[in-house]
Coordinates of C-alpha atoms in Angstrom, one line a residue:
Chain A
M158 CA 20.8 13.3 -14.7
K159 CA 23.1 14.2 -12.1
R160 CA 25.1 11.6 -10.2
E161 CA 23.5 12.4 -6.7
T162 CA 20.3 12.8 -8.2
L163 CA 20.6 8.9 -9.6
T164 CA 22.1 8.2 -5.9
A165 CA 19.0 9.7 -4.2
L166 CA 16.5 8.0 -6.6
N167 CA 17.8 4.9 -6.1
E168 CA 17.9 5.2 -2.5
A169 CA 14.2 5.9 -2.3
R170 CA 13.4 3.2 -4.3
G171 CA 15.3 0.9 -2.3
K172 CA 13.2 2.0 0.8
G173 CA 10.1 1.6 -1.1
R174 CA 9.1 4.9 -1.4
A175 CA 7.4 6.8 -4.0
I176 CA 9.5 9.9 -5.5
V177 CA 9.2 11.9 -8.6
R178 CA 11.9 13.6 -10.6
A179 CA 10.8 16.8 -12.7
V180 CA 13.0 17.4 -15.7
D181 CA 12.9 20.9 -17.6
L182 CA 13.3 19.4 -21.0
A183 CA 14.4 22.7 -22.2
T184 CA 17.5 22.9 -19.9
G185 CA 17.7 19.5 -18.4
E186 CA 17.3 20.8 -15.0
E187 CA 16.1 18.5 -12.6
V188 CA 14.3 18.7 -9.1
L189 CA 13.7 15.4 -7.1
I190 CA 10.1 15.6 -5.3
D191 CA 8.4 13.2 -2.3
P192 CA 4.8 13.7 -3.8
A193 CA 3.7 13.0 -0.2
S194 CA 4.8 16.0 1.2
E195 CA 6.0 18.6 -1.5
K196 CA 3.4 21.7 -1.7
S197 CA 4.6 23.7 -4.5
T198 CA 2.6 23.8 -7.8
L199 CA 5.0 21.3 -9.2
G200 CA 5.0 19.4 -6.4
V201 CA 1.2 19.0 -6.4
A202 CA 1.3 18.0 -10.1
A203 CA 3.9 15.2 -9.2
A204 CA 1.6 14.0 -6.7
A205 CA -1.1 13.8 -9.0
A206 CA 1.0 11.9 -11.3
A207 CA 2.3 9.3 -8.8
R208 CA -1.3 8.6 -7.8
A209 CA -2.3 8.0 -11.5
D210 CA 1.1 6.1 -11.7
Q211 CA 1.8 7.8 -14.8
S212 CA 4.9 9.9 -15.9
A213 CA 3.4 13.1 -17.8
S214 CA 4.5 16.3 -19.0
V215 CA 3.0 19.6 -17.4
E216 CA 3.2 23.5 -18.1
I217 CA 4.0 25.7 -15.1
E218 CA 4.9 29.2 -15.5
G219 CA 5.8 29.0 -19.4
R220 CA 8.2 25.9 -18.2
S221 CA 7.7 22.4 -19.7
W222 CA 8.2 19.9 -17.0
F223 CA 8.4 15.8 -17.6
L224 CA 7.5 14.4 -14.2
E225 CA 8.8 11.0 -14.2
V226 CA 7.3 8.7 -11.5
Y227 CA 8.6 6.1 -9.8
N228 CA 6.2 4.3 -7.9
P229 CA 6.9 1.3 -5.2
P230 CA 6.4 -1.9 -6.9
L231 CA 3.1 -3.3 -6.8
D232 CA 2.1 -5.8 -3.9
L233 CA 0.7 -9.2 -4.5
V234 CA -0.5 -11.3 -1.3
I235 CA -1.4 -15.0 -2.0
I236 CA -2.9 -16.8 0.6
G237 CA -2.1 -20.5 0.4
A238 CA 1.2 -21.7 -0.7
V239 CA -0.8 -24.3 -2.9
H240 CA -0.3 -25.6 -6.5
I241 CA -1.8 -22.6 -8.3
A242 CA 0.2 -20.2 -6.3
Q243 CA 3.4 -21.4 -7.7
P244 CA 3.1 -20.0 -11.4
L245 CA 0.9 -17.1 -10.1
S246 CA 4.3 -16.1 -8.0
Q247 CA 6.8 -16.3 -10.8
M248 CA 4.2 -14.6 -13.5
A249 CA 3.3 -12.1 -10.9
S250 CA 7.3 -11.4 -10.3
L251 CA 7.6 -11.1 -13.9
T252 CA 4.9 -8.8 -14.6
G253 CA 6.6 -6.5 -11.4
Y254 CA 4.7 -7.3 -8.1
R255 CA 6.4 -8.1 -5.1
V256 CA 4.9 -11.4 -4.2
R257 CA 4.6 -12.6 -0.8
I258 CA 2.6 -16.0 -0.1
I259 CA 1.4 -16.5 3.4
D260 CA 0.6 -20.2 5.0
P261 CA 0.9 -21.1 8.2
R262 CA 1.2 -24.8 6.8
T263 CA 5.0 -25.1 6.6
A264 CA 4.9 -28.1 4.3
F265 CA 3.3 -25.9 2.0
A266 CA 5.2 -22.7 1.9
T267 CA 8.8 -24.3 1.4
V268 CA 11.7 -22.6 -0.3
E269 CA 11.8 -25.0 -2.4
R270 CA 8.6 -24.8 -4.0
F271 CA 8.6 -21.0 -3.9
P272 CA 12.5 -19.9 -4.7
G273 CA 13.1 -16.2 -4.4
I274 CA 9.5 -15.5 -3.1
T275 CA 8.9 -14.3 0.5
L276 CA 7.0 -16.8 2.7
S277 CA 5.6 -16.0 5.9
H278 CA 4.4 -18.8 8.1
D279 CA 2.4 -16.6 10.2
W280 CA -1.5 -16.6 10.0
A281 CA -2.8 -14.1 7.5
D282 CA -4.4 -11.6 10.1
E283 CA -0.8 -11.2 11.8
A284 CA 1.3 -11.5 8.8
L285 CA -1.1 -8.4 7.3
S286 CA -0.9 -6.4 10.3
K287 CA 2.9 -6.6 10.4
A288 CA 3.2 -5.6 6.4
P289 CA -0.1 -3.9 5.8
L290 CA -2.2 -3.5 2.6
G291 CA -2.2 -0.6 0.5
P292 CA -3.5 1.0 -2.8
R293 CA -1.1 -0.9 -4.8
S294 CA -1.9 -4.4 -2.9
A295 CA -4.0 -7.2 -4.7
V296 CA -4.8 -10.4 -2.7
V297 CA -5.5 -13.7 -4.1
L298 CA -7.4 -16.2 -2.0
L299 CA -6.3 -19.8 -2.8
T300 CA -6.5 -21.9 0.2
H301 CA -10.4 -23.1 0.0
D302 CA -10.6 -23.4 3.4
P303 CA -12.2 -20.3 5.6
K304 CA -10.2 -21.0 8.4
L305 CA -7.3 -19.8 6.3
D306 CA -8.9 -17.5 3.9
D307 CA -11.5 -15.3 5.9
P308 CA -8.9 -13.7 8.4
A309 CA -7.0 -12.5 5.3
L310 CA -10.6 -11.7 3.3
I311 CA -11.3 -9.4 6.5
M312 CA -8.1 -7.3 6.4
A313 CA -8.4 -7.2 3.0
L314 CA -12.2 -5.8 2.7
K315 CA -10.9 -3.2 5.4
S316 CA -8.2 -2.1 3.1
D317 CA -8.0 -0.2 0.0
C318 CA -6.1 -2.7 -1.7
F319 CA -7.1 -2.5 -5.6
Y320 CA -8.0 -6.3 -6.0
I321 CA -9.3 -9.0 -4.0
G322 CA -9.8 -12.5 -5.7
A323 CA -10.9 -15.7 -4.4
L324 CA -10.4 -19.3 -5.5
G325 CA -13.8 -21.4 -5.8
S326 CA -16.8 -21.7 -7.5
R327 CA -20.1 -19.5 -7.6
K328 CA -21.6 -21.3 -4.9
T329 CA -18.5 -21.1 -2.8
Q330 CA -18.7 -17.3 -3.6
A331 CA -21.9 -17.3 -2.0
T332 CA -21.1 -18.7 1.2
R333 CA -18.1 -16.8 1.3
Q334 CA -20.2 -13.4 0.8
A335 CA -22.8 -14.4 3.5
R336 CA -19.8 -15.2 5.9
M337 CA -18.5 -11.2 5.4
K338 CA -22.1 -10.3 5.7
V339 CA -22.1 -12.0 9.0
Q340 CA -19.1 -9.8 9.7
G341 CA -20.5 -6.6 9.2
F342 CA -19.5 -5.9 5.4
G343 CA -22.3 -4.2 3.2
E344 CA -23.2 -4.9 -0.3
N345 CA -20.7 -2.6 -1.9
E346 CA -17.6 -4.4 0.0
L347 CA -19.0 -7.7 -0.7
T348 CA -18.9 -6.7 -4.5
R349 CA -15.3 -5.7 -3.9
I350 CA -14.4 -10.0 -3.8
R351 CA -13.8 -11.4 -7.1
G352 CA -15.1 -15.0 -7.0
P353 CA -15.0 -17.1 -9.0
V354 CA -11.6 -15.7 -9.8
G355 CA -9.9 -14.4 -12.6
L356 CA -11.4 -13.6 -16.0
N357 CA -13.3 -16.8 -17.6
I358 CA -10.6 -17.7 -20.6
G359 CA -11.6 -21.7 -20.0
A360 CA -8.3 -21.8 -18.3
R361 CA -7.4 -25.4 -16.9
S362 CA -4.2 -26.2 -15.7
P363 CA -2.8 -24.1 -12.7
A364 CA -0.5 -21.9 -14.9
E365 CA -3.6 -21.1 -17.2
I366 CA -5.7 -20.2 -13.9
A367 CA -2.6 -18.3 -13.1
V368 CA -2.9 -16.3 -16.5
S369 CA -6.5 -15.5 -15.9
I370 CA -6.1 -14.2 -12.3
L371 CA -3.1 -11.9 -13.5
A372 CA -5.3 -10.8 -16.4
E373 CA -8.1 -9.9 -14.2
M374 CA -6.0 -7.8 -11.5
T375 CA -4.1 -6.1 -14.7
Q376 CA -7.4 -5.1 -16.2
I377 CA -8.5 -3.8 -12.9
L378 CA -5.4 -2.0 -12.2
R379 CA -5.1 -0.5 -15.8
G380 CA -8.2 -1.0 -17.6
P381 CA -11.0 1.6 -18.9
E382 CA -13.7 -0.3 -16.3
R383 CA -11.8 0.9 -13.2
Chain B
M1190 CA 6.7 1.1 -13.2
S1191 CA 7.7 -2.3 -13.1
A1192 CA 10.6 -4.0 -11.2
A1193 CA 12.1 -4.8 -14.6
E1194 CA 12.0 -1.2 -15.6
Q1195 CA 13.7 0.3 -12.3
D1196 CA 16.5 -2.1 -12.8
V1197 CA 17.4 0.4 -15.6
L1198 CA 18.8 2.9 -13.2
T1199 CA 20.3 0.3 -10.9
T1200 CA 22.4 -0.7 -13.7
A1201 CA 23.4 2.7 -14.8
A1202 CA 24.7 3.4 -11.2
G1203 CA 26.6 0.4 -11.6
W1204 CA 28.1 1.5 -14.8
L1205 CA 28.9 5.0 -13.2
G1206 CA 30.4 3.6 -10.5
A1207 CA 32.7 1.5 -12.6
G1208 CA 33.9 4.8 -14.3
R1209 CA 31.9 4.3 -17.6
K1210 CA 29.9 7.2 -19.2
V1211 CA 26.0 6.8 -19.2
A1212 CA 23.1 8.4 -21.1
L1213 CA 19.6 7.9 -20.3
G1214 CA 16.7 7.9 -22.7
T1215 CA 13.2 8.8 -21.4
V1216 CA 9.9 8.7 -23.4
V1217 CA 8.5 11.9 -23.1
K1218 CA 5.8 12.1 -25.2
T1219 CA 3.7 9.8 -27.3
W1220 CA 0.9 9.7 -29.9
G1221 CA -1.4 7.1 -31.1
S1222 CA -0.2 3.7 -30.6
S1223 CA 3.1 3.8 -29.2
P1224 CA 4.5 0.8 -27.5
R1225 CA 5.9 1.9 -24.5
P1226 CA 4.3 4.7 -22.3
A1227 CA 5.8 8.2 -21.0
G1228 CA 8.3 7.3 -18.5
S1229 CA 9.7 4.2 -20.2
Q1230 CA 13.7 4.3 -20.0
I1231 CA 16.5 3.2 -21.4
A1232 CA 20.1 3.5 -20.1
I1233 CA 22.9 3.5 -22.6
R1234 CA 26.8 3.1 -21.9
D1235 CA 30.0 4.4 -23.9
D1236 CA 30.4 1.0 -25.8
G1237 CA 26.7 0.9 -26.9
A1238 CA 25.3 -1.7 -24.3
F1239 CA 21.8 -0.9 -23.0
I1240 CA 19.4 -1.6 -20.6
G1241 CA 15.8 -0.9 -21.0
S1242 CA 13.7 0.2 -24.2
V1243 CA 11.6 2.9 -25.4
S1244 CA 9.8 1.1 -27.9
G1245 CA 9.1 -2.5 -29.0
G1246 CA 12.6 -2.2 -30.3
C1247 CA 12.3 -0.3 -33.6
V1248 CA 14.0 3.0 -32.6
E1249 CA 16.6 1.7 -29.9
G1250 CA 19.3 1.8 -32.6
A1251 CA 18.9 5.4 -33.3
V1252 CA 18.5 6.3 -29.8
I1253 CA 21.6 4.5 -28.9
E1254 CA 23.5 6.6 -31.5
G1255 CA 22.1 10.3 -30.5
A1256 CA 23.1 8.8 -26.8
L1257 CA 26.8 8.4 -27.7
D1258 CA 26.7 11.9 -29.2
T1259 CA 24.9 13.0 -25.9
M1260 CA 28.1 11.3 -23.9
K1261 CA 30.5 13.2 -26.1
D1262 CA 29.2 16.8 -26.2
R1263 CA 27.2 16.9 -22.5
K1264 CA 24.2 18.1 -24.3
I1265 CA 20.6 17.3 -24.0
R1266 CA 18.7 16.1 -26.8
K1267 CA 15.0 15.6 -27.9
L1268 CA 14.4 12.7 -30.5
E1269 CA 11.4 12.3 -32.6
F1270 CA 10.1 9.4 -34.1
G1271 CA 7.1 8.9 -36.4
V1272 CA 5.9 7.1 -39.1
S1273 CA 6.1 10.2 -41.2
D1274 CA 9.4 11.1 -40.5
E1275 CA 11.9 9.6 -43.2
Q1276 CA 14.6 8.8 -40.7
A1277 CA 12.7 7.3 -38.3
W1278 CA 11.0 5.1 -41.1
A1279 CA 14.3 3.8 -42.2
V1280 CA 14.8 2.8 -38.3
G1281 CA 11.6 1.0 -38.3
L1282 CA 8.7 2.6 -36.0
A1283 CA 6.0 0.8 -38.2
C1284 CA 3.3 0.5 -35.5
G1285 CA 1.8 4.1 -36.6
G1286 CA 2.5 5.9 -33.4
R1287 CA 5.1 8.9 -32.5
I1288 CA 7.3 9.4 -29.6
E1289 CA 9.7 11.7 -28.4
V1290 CA 12.9 10.4 -26.6
F1291 CA 14.5 13.0 -24.2
V1292 CA 18.1 12.1 -24.1
E1293 CA 20.5 13.2 -21.3
P1294 CA 24.0 12.5 -19.9
L1295 CA 24.4 11.1 -16.7
S1296 CA 27.1 12.9 -14.8

């Protein structure tokens, strides 16, 4: 890899842009590709690899290229700076997520409780308008309070985020879905809401619940059922 | 690709900037139950220090050796490891998988 290539790669990654490096495995020749705009055969293959989030080999006109995918980090939005959010934000950071916590209650979302995590004291709809959700976003609602959760839930359902989880019992989930139905969302959209949140592993403590949520997010993102 | 993996290239850039020689190893092919997916990277400095991984720790030693050779002769290398490979068995890829690692100089 040339020094200029490394600099350009790090620059693109710093800006949160997806980028692909194609390397000819026989010669070491390399090409940097912007998967959003490159229209060549190699560019189309690079875009497919970026979409699949999977580095892979391709044969094009007798040459064997390896496509190295550098996608921007995964994005986890936690609504509610509650106890579960503390271990969840740490575990998700370790897993490679860029974590942001949204809670207008300033006593909850403090740097002391969430060192190193991006905190927003805006209301969720406002915060999510400033930094929108995308296909690499996951949204976890933890406040138990429709006044705080619902604006975020509506934004999440309108987005193409890959995961929506909401804390609460089956009964809470049913009433939540009913409220969203009133908002005009259909059955398909309502089933996107995972509740009770997380895989059923018998989690009890906030940290264990965080494990179950992160496990479910991983399953949706990478698992065969997707 | 996780934030932790991306740190490999940032660290490599730092090493280069400090005037060190650096080589990069990338998993380009996997067969069977390999521990790290294609695209996993390791950066190696001229004193053998490294960041990142291409396996669960089984073949990193051999990749570092290949990387040090690459820093000397500036040539790319393809290293293949699998259980059927005597040398790889010696360095211990015991998980039953096979991997190919592309080693290149950072220049």
